[in-house]
Coordinates of C-alpha atoms in Angstrom, one line a residue:
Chain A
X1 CA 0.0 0.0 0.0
X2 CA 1.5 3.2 -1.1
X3 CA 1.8 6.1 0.9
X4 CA 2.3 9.7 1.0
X5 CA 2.5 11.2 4.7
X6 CA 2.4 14.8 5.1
X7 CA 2.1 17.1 9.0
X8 CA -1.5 18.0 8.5
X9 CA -0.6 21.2 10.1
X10 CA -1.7 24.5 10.7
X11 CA 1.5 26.2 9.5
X12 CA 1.3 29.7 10.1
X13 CA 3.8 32.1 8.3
X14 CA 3.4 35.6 8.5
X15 CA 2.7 37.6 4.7
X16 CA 5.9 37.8 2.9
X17 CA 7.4 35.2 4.3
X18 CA 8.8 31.5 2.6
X19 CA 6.4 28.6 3.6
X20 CA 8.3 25.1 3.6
X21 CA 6.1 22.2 3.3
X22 CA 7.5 18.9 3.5
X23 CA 5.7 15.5 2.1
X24 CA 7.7 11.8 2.2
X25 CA 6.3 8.2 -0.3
X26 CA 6.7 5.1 0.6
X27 CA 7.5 3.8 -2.7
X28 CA 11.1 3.9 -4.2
X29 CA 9.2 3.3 -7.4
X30 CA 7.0 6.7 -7.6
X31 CA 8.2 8.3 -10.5
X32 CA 5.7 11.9 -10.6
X33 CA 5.1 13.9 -7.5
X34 CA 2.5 16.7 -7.5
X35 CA 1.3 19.4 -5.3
X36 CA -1.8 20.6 -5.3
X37 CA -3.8 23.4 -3.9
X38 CA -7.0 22.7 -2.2
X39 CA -9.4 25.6 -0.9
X40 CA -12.1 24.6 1.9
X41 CA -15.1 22.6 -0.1
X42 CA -13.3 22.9 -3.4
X43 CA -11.5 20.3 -6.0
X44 CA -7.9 20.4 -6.1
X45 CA -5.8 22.5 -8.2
X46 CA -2.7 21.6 -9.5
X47 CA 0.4 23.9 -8.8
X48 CA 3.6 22.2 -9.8
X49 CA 4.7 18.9 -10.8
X50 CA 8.7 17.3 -10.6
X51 CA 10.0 14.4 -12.0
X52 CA 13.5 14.8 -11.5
X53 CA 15.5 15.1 -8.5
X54 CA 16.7 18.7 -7.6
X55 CA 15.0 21.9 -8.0
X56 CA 12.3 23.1 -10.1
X57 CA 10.8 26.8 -10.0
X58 CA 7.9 28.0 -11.3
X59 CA 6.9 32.1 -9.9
X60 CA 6.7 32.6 -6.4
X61 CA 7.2 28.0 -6.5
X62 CA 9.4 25.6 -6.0
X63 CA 9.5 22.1 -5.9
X64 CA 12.2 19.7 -4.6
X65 CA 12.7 15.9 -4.7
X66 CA 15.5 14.1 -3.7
X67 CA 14.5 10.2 -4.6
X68 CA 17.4 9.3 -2.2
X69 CA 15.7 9.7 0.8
X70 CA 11.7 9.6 -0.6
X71 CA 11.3 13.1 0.4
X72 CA 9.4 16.2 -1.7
X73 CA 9.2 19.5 -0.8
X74 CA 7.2 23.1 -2.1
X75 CA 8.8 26.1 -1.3
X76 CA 6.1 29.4 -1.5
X77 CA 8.4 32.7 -1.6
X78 CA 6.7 35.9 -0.4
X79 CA 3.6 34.0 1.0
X80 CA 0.3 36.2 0.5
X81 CA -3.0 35.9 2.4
X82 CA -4.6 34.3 -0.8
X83 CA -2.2 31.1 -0.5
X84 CA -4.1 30.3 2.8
X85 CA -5.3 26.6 1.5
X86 CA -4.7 22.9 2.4
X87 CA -1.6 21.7 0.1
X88 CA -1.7 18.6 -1.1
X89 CA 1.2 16.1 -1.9
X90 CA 0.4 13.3 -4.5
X91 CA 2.5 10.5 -6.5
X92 CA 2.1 8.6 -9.0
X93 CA 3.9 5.6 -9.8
X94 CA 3.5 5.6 -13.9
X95 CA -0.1 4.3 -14.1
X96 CA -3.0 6.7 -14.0
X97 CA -3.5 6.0 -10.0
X98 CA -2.5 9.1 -8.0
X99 CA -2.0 8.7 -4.3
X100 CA -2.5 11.6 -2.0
X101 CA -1.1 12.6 0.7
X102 CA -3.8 13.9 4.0
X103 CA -2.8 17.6 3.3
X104 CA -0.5 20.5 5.0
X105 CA -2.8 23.4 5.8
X106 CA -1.1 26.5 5.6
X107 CA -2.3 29.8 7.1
X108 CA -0.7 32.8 6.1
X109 CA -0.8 35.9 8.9
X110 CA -1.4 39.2 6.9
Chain B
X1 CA -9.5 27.5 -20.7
X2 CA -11.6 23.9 -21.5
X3 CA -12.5 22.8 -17.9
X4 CA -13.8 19.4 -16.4
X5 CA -17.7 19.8 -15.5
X6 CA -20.1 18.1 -13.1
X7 CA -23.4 17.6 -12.2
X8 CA -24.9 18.0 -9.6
X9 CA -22.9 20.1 -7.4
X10 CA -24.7 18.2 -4.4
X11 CA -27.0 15.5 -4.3
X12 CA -29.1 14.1 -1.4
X13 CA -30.5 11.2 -1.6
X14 CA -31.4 8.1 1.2
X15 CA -29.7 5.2 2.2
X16 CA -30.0 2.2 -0.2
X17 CA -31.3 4.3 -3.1
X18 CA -28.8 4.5 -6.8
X19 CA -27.0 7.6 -7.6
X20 CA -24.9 8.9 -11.0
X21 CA -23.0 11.3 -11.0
X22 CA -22.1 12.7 -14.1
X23 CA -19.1 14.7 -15.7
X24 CA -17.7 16.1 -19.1
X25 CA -14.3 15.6 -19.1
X26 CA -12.0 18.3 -21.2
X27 CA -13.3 17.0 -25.1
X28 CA -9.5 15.8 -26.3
X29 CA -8.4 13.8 -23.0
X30 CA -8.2 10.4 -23.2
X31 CA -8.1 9.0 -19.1
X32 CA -10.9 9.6 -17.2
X33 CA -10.6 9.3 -13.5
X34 CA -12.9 9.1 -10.3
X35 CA -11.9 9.9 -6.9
X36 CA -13.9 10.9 -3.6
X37 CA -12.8 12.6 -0.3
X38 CA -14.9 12.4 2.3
X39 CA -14.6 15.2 5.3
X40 CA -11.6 16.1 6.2
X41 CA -10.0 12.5 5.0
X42 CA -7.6 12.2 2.0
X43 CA -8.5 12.3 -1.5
X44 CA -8.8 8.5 -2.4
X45 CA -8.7 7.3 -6.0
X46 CA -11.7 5.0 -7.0
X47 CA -11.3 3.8 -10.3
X48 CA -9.7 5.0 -13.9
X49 CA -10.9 4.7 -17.5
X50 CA -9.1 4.6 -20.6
X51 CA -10.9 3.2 -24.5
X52 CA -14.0 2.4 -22.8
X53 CA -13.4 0.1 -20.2
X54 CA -11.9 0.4 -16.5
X55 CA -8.3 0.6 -16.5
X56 CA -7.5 0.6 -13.0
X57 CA -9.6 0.2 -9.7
X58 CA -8.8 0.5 -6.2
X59 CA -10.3 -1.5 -3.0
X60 CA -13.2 0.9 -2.4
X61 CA -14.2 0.3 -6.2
X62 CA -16.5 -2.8 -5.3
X63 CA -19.3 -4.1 -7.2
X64 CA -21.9 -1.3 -5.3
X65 CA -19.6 1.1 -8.1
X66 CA -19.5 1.4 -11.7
X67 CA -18.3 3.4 -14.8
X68 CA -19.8 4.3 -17.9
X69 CA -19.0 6.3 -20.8
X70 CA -22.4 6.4 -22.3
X71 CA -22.0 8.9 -25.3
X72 CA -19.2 11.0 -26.8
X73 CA -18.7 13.5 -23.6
X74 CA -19.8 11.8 -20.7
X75 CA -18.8 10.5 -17.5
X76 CA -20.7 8.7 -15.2
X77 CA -20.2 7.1 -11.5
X78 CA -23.3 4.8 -10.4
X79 CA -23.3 3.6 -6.9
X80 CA -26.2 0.8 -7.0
X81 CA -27.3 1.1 -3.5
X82 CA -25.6 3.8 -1.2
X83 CA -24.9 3.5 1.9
X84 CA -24.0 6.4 4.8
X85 CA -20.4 6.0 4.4
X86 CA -20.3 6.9 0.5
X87 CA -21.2 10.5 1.6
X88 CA -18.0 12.6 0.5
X89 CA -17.1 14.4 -2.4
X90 CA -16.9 13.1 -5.6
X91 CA -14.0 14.3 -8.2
X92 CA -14.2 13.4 -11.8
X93 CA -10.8 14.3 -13.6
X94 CA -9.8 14.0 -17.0
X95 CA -5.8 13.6 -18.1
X96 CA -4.8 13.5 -21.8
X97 CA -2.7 10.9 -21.7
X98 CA -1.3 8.2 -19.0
X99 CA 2.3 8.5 -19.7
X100 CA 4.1 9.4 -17.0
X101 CA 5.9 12.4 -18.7
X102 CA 2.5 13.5 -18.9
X103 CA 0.7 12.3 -16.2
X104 CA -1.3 15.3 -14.9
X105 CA -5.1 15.8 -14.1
X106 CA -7.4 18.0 -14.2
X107 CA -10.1 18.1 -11.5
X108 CA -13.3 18.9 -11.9
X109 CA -15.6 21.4 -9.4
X110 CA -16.7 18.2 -7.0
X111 CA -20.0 16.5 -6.3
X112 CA -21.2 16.3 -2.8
X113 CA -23.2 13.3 -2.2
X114 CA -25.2 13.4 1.3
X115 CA -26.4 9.9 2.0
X116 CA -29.5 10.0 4.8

């Protein structure tokens, strides 16, 4: 049974600030990790997705993996108000199946 | 921008009684996908769907579930006879293709389902 285990939060950052949110998978063979944004009663939205280890940037995001030690990261640089959401770590392992992760909720103090 | 649909936002309907919930997946994807999340659980994935038949399932998919592609644009989830634990939200999602260079979905809006 995969898994994807995220801290379920709160994480409160104060506006401007970098939120770190951290996710870990189970399986060595997940080869596509998302994040997605989730606002209260709505479907998730995708924000960035990484197949490779290292760094990838997209705007104010970034995305880390590092397959070594099953670990994937988003980065949000000069947090606003409107980025106040549950985040959401996924995987997929190459078939269509995504596996989620419960969710970091992030609040961010204006 | 070409966006998954669904209807109905929320549906109510009592215990042992059959549901569908329907969805028009963006017109040139190829995978169609179910999931559900009920309250403040994880998203789960119930079941994908690729040439007209069921491509994947997971353990929750049981035989109270099915799929159907009934026309050209169409989605739909039946469950045969629900029950109060299938109340939770109900994602359709639509990807254009499986491959896992391009393995990305698109959600659509959510229906609730309220079982009484």
């Amino acid at each position: 049974q995969k898994e994807v285990e995220q801290n379920s939060g709160p994480l409160s950052v104060p506006e401007g600030a970098i939120a770190s949110l951290n996710c870990t998978y189970s399986d060595r063979g997940s080869q596509s990790f998302f994040w997605y944004r989730q606002y209260s009663g709505k479907s998730p939205e995708l924000i960035m997705f990484i197949y490779s280890n290292g760094d990838k940037e997209d705007g104010r995001f970034t995305a880390q993996l590092n397959k070594a030690s099953q670990y994937v990261s988003l980065l949000i640089r000069d947090s606003q108000p409107s980025d106040s959401a549950t985040y959401l770590c996924a995987e997929s392992g190459g078939y269509q199946k995504v596996t989620f992760g419960i969710g970091t909720k992030l609040q961010v103090i204006p | 921008e070409p966006e998954v649909t669904q209807t109905p936002s929320h549906q109510v309907t009592q215990m042992g009684q059959e549901v569908i919930l329907r969805c028009v997946p963006i017109s040139n994807h190829l995978y169609f996908y179910w999931y559900r999340q009920i309250l403040g659980q994880k998203v789960e994935f119930l079941v994908s769907f690729y040439n007209n038949e069921i491509s994947e399932k997971s353990e929750i998919f049981d035989d109270q579930f099915s799929v159907e592609r009934p026309d050209g644009s169409n989605f739909t989830l039946k469950i045969r006879s629900t029950k109060l634990e299938d109340s939770a939200m109900y994602f359709c999602a639509s990807s254009p293709q499986g491959e896992v260079t391009a393995d990305t979905q698109y959600f659509g809006p959510g229906t609730r389902l309220t079982v009484l």
